XYZ file of N, CA and C in Angstrom:
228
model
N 94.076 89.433 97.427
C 94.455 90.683 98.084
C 94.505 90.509 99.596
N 93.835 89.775 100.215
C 93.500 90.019 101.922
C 94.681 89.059 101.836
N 94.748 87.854 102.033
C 95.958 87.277 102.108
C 97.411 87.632 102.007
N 97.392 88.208 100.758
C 98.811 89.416 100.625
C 98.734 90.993 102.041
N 97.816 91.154 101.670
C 97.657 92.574 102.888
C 97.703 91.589 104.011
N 97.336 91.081 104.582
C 97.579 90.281 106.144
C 99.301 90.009 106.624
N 99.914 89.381 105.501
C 101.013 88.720 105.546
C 102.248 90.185 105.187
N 101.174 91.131 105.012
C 102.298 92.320 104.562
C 101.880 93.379 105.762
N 101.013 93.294 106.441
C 100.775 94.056 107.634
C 101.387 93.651 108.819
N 101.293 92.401 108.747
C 102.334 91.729 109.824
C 103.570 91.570 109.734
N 104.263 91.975 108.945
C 105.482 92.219 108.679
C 105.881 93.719 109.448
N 105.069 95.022 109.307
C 104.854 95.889 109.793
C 104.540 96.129 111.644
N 104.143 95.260 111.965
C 103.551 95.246 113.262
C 105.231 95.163 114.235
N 105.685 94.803 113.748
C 106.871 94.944 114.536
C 108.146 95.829 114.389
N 107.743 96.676 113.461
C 108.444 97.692 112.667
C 108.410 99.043 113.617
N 110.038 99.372 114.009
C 109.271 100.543 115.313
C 109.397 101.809 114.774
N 108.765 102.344 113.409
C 108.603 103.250 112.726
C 107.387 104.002 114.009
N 106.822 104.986 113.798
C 105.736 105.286 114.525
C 104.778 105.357 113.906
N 104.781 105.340 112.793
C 103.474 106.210 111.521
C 103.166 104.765 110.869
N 102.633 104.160 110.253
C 102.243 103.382 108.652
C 101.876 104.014 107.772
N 102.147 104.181 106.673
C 101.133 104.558 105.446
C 100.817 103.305 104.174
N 99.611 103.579 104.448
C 99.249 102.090 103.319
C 98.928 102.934 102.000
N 99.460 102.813 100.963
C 99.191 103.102 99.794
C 98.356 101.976 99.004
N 96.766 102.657 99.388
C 96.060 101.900 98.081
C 95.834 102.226 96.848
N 97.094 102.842 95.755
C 96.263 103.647 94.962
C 96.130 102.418 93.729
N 96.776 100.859 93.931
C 96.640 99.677 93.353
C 95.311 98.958 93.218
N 94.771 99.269 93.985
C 93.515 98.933 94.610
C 92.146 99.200 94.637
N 90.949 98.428 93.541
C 90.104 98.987 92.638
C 89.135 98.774 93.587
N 89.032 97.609 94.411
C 87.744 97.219 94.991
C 88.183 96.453 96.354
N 87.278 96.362 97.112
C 87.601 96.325 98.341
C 86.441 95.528 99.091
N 86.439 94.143 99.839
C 85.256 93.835 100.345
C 85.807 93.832 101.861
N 84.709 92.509 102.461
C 84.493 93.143 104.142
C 85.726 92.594 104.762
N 85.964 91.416 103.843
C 87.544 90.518 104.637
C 88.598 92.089 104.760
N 88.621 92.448 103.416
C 90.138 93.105 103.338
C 90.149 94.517 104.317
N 88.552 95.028 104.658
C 88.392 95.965 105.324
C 88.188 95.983 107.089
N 88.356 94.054 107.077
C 88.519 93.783 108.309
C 90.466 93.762 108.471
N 90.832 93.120 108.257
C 92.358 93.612 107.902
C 92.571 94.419 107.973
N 92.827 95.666 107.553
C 92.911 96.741 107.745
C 92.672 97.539 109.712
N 91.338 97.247 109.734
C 90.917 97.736 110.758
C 91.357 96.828 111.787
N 92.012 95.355 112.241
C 92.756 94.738 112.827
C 93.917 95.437 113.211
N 94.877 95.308 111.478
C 96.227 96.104 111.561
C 96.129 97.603 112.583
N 94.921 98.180 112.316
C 94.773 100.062 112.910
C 94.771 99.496 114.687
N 94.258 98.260 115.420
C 93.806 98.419 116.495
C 95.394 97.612 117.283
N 95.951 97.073 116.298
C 97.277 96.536 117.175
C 98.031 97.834 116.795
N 97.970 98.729 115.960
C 99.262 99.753 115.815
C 98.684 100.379 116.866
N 97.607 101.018 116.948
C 96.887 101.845 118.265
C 96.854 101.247 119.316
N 97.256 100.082 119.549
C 97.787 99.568 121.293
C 99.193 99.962 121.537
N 100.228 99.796 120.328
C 101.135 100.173 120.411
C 101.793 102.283 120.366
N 100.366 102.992 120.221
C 100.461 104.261 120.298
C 101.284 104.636 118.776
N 100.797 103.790 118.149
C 100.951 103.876 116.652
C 99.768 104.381 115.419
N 99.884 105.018 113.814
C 98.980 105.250 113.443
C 99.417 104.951 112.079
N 97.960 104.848 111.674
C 97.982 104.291 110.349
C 97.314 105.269 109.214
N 97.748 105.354 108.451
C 97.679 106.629 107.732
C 97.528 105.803 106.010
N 95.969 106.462 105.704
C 95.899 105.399 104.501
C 95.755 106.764 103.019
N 96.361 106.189 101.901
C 96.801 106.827 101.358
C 96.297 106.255 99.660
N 96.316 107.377 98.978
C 95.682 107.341 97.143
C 94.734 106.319 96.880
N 93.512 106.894 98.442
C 92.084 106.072 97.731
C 91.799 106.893 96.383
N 91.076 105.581 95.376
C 90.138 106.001 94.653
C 89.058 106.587 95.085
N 88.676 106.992 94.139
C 86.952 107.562 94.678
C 86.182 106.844 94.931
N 86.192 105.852 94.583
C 85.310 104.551 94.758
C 85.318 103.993 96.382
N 86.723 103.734 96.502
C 87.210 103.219 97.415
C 87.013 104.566 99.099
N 87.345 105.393 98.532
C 87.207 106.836 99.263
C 85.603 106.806 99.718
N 84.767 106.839 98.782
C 83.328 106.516 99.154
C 83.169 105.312 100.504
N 83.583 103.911 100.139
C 83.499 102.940 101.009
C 83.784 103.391 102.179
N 85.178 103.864 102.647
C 85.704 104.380 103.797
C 84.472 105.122 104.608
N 84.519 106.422 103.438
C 83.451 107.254 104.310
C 82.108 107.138 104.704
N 81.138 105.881 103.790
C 80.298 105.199 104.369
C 80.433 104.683 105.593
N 81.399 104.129 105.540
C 81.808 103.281 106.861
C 82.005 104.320 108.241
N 82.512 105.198 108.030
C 83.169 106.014 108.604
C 84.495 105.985 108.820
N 84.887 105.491 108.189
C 86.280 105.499 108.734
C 87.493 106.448 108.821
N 86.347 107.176 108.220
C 87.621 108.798 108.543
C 87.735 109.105 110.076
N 86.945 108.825 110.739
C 87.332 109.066 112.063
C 88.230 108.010 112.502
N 88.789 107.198 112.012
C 89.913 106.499 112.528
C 91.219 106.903 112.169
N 90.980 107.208 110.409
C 92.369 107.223 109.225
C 92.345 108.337 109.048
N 93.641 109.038 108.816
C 93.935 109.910 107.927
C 94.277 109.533 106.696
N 93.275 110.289 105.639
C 93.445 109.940 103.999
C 94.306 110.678 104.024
């Protein structure tokens, strides 16, 4: 998964959409690599005055986020 999400976020980074939306609703489990990814991808779109907008967490996955906090970065 992190390998595929890296190589598919960077494809994006140069995309002059303004928004991202990452649809995880594929996506059962989640460790620290793939949640570093993620939060990489959020800090180069946010240099560029870009946002990333993450989309059909599980509950599982929804939990992780909000442990983390990461609702103050993402919009679910």
């Amino acid at each position: 998964f992190s390998t595929t999400l890296k190589d598919l976020l960077n494809q994006f980074l140069n995309d002059t959409h303004l928004n991202i939306e990452l649809d995880l609703s594929m996506v059962k489990t989640i460790d620290s690599s793939g949640i570093g990814k993620i939060l990489l991808f959020y800090k180069h779109l946010k240099g560029k005055k870009r946002e990333l907008i993450i989309q059909s967490l599980s509950p599982d996955l929804k939990e992780v986020f909000l442990t983390l906090r990461l609702n103050r970065l993402f919009n679910f």
